[in-house]
Amino acid sequence: MIAAYGVANLLQSVAAARTDLHQGFHPLLLLRLGRHKSYLVGVGCQFAGFALAFFARRDLPLFLVQSAMAAGLGVTTVLGVLILKWKLPRTEILLLLMLTVGIAALVLAAKPSPSRQLGTEGVVGLALVLVAIGFVGFFAGRLHGAPGSVVLGSLSGVAFGAAAVASRPLASAHSLAEFVTDPLSYLLIAHSLVGQLLLGLAMQRGSTTAAVAAMDAAGAVPAALIGLLVLGDSVWPGREWLVALGFVVTLGSVIGLSFYAEPQHHHQIKPELAHRPYTPKHLEIVPLSHRR
């Protein structure tokens, strides 16, 4: 799962950098991204990671699975350095090491157990969250640069976190018919699509690392709390301090990565074309080394 998400982040980042800068929250961006083979392969890797995470959530608490997904950021960064020649500051290396330590602590603290079922209130709550994400995302799509990456990445994380909450009870379904007739299945799909769109917008606006780090941070905390309070996620007795330590270190690392990360790609529009419709020839991808 970690490897699949890491490769997916990198490939989708490459496709986002090669796609015309999209100014609003609109599904058309997914169609434009889909023209790139790298994006389609990235989505395939992401689907594989999601499937592995789905089966992991059948027995493992959300605070572990969601935090482990953040480790994909480390894979993305390493691949970016090796393949795309990204620059990796020493601070970011330290934060990646801290991220590994935090996840290891969560692994040691997590106690496998089946999930409780969400009631009608939980289903309605997830539906309302979906509407709220779409409303905020409509306005957040106008943001640019690092703020746009972080805000849109955070909204993407909330959507993916809601999808994780829906998938935890679904993973215990005993038959395909039970899975298909459960309204959580459709909320899972809807949150995943919205999260995918928001992540694409976030990656277009600057730092891939910042976008993914913000997504991981925003997706981990709410899902973990709901898992512990509502879905019956368990911790081994006497290891509650490890959960606290793991969460603080993991989230501190991803937030730090979003703060220190340098943009790996940047969309720049010429001033005289700022108010004209976007076409491929108006778009420039400026390497980090050439930025002023």
PDB file of N, CA and C in Angstrom, residues 149-150 152-154 199 202-203 207-216 258:
ATOM      1  N   SER A 149      -1.958  24.892  -2.684  1.00  0.00           N
ATOM      2  CA  SER A 149      -1.558  23.495  -2.515  1.00  0.00           C
ATOM      3  C   SER A 149      -1.985  22.948  -1.162  1.00  0.00           C
ATOM      4  N   VAL A 150      -1.749  23.732  -0.112  1.00  0.00           N
ATOM      5  CA  VAL A 150      -2.035  23.263   1.243  1.00  0.00           C
ATOM      6  C   VAL A 150      -3.544  23.188   1.496  1.00  0.00           C
ATOM      7  N   LEU A 152      -6.160  23.080  -0.717  1.00  0.00           N
ATOM      8  CA  LEU A 152      -6.808  22.065  -1.546  1.00  0.00           C
ATOM      9  C   LEU A 152      -6.350  20.666  -1.150  1.00  0.00           C
ATOM     10  N   GLY A 153      -5.079  20.516  -0.790  1.00  0.00           N
ATOM     11  CA  GLY A 153      -4.599  19.225  -0.308  1.00  0.00           C
ATOM     12  C   GLY A 153      -5.285  18.811   0.985  1.00  0.00           C
ATOM     13  N   SER A 154      -5.523  19.787   1.870  1.00  0.00           N
ATOM     14  CA  SER A 154      -6.220  19.492   3.127  1.00  0.00           C
ATOM     15  C   SER A 154      -7.658  19.056   2.868  1.00  0.00           C
ATOM     16  N   LEU A 199      -7.115  16.780  -5.071  1.00  0.00           N
ATOM     17  CA  LEU A 199      -5.686  16.493  -5.070  1.00  0.00           C
ATOM     18  C   LEU A 199      -5.044  16.933  -6.384  1.00  0.00           C
ATOM     19  N   ALA A 202      -4.618  20.615  -6.202  1.00  0.00           N
ATOM     20  CA  ALA A 202      -3.547  20.977  -5.267  1.00  0.00           C
ATOM     21  C   ALA A 202      -2.176  20.775  -5.890  1.00  0.00           C
ATOM     22  N   MET A 203      -1.997  19.672  -6.626  1.00  0.00           N
ATOM     23  CA  MET A 203      -0.697  19.386  -7.242  1.00  0.00           C
ATOM     24  C   MET A 203      -0.359  20.373  -8.342  1.00  0.00           C
ATOM     25  N   SER A 207       3.881  22.771  -4.761  1.00  0.00           N
ATOM     26  CA  SER A 207       4.661  21.668  -4.239  1.00  0.00           C
ATOM     27  C   SER A 207       3.838  20.395  -4.128  1.00  0.00           C
ATOM     28  N   THR A 208       4.310  19.347  -4.774  1.00  0.00           N
ATOM     29  CA  THR A 208       3.679  18.034  -4.619  1.00  0.00           C
ATOM     30  C   THR A 208       3.779  17.570  -3.178  1.00  0.00           C
ATOM     31  N   THR A 209       4.952  17.766  -2.583  1.00  0.00           N
ATOM     32  CA  THR A 209       5.158  17.346  -1.196  1.00  0.00           C
ATOM     33  C   THR A 209       4.197  18.066  -0.261  1.00  0.00           C
ATOM     34  N   ALA A 210       4.024  19.376  -0.472  1.00  0.00           N
ATOM     35  CA  ALA A 210       3.113  20.142   0.375  1.00  0.00           C
ATOM     36  C   ALA A 210       1.680  19.662   0.213  1.00  0.00           C
ATOM     37  N   ALA A 211       1.263  19.425  -1.026  1.00  0.00           N
ATOM     38  CA  ALA A 211      -0.105  18.986  -1.279  1.00  0.00           C
ATOM     39  C   ALA A 211      -0.379  17.640  -0.626  1.00  0.00           C
ATOM     40  N   VAL A 212       0.541  16.684  -0.801  1.00  0.00           N
ATOM     41  CA  VAL A 212       0.339  15.343  -0.253  1.00  0.00           C
ATOM     42  C   VAL A 212       0.457  15.355   1.261  1.00  0.00           C
ATOM     43  N   ALA A 213       1.403  16.143   1.803  1.00  0.00           N
ATOM     44  CA  ALA A 213       1.548  16.225   3.251  1.00  0.00           C
ATOM     45  C   ALA A 213       0.293  16.808   3.895  1.00  0.00           C
ATOM     46  N   ALA A 214      -0.247  17.866   3.297  1.00  0.00           N
ATOM     47  CA  ALA A 214      -1.481  18.453   3.826  1.00  0.00           C
ATOM     48  C   ALA A 214      -2.631  17.458   3.738  1.00  0.00           C
ATOM     49  N   MET A 215      -2.689  16.716   2.642  1.00  0.00           N
ATOM     50  CA  MET A 215      -3.729  15.701   2.480  1.00  0.00           C
ATOM     51  C   MET A 215      -3.617  14.636   3.569  1.00  0.00           C
ATOM     52  N   ASP A 216      -2.402  14.160   3.824  1.00  0.00           N
ATOM     53  CA  ASP A 216      -2.210  13.122   4.833  1.00  0.00           C
ATOM     54  C   ASP A 216      -2.568  13.611   6.230  1.00  0.00           C
ATOM     55  N   SER A 258       5.019  20.010   4.727  1.00  0.00           N
ATOM     56  CA  SER A 258       4.241  20.978   3.959  1.00  0.00           C
ATOM     57  C   SER A 258       4.784  22.393   4.128  1.00  0.00           C
TER      58      SER A 258
END
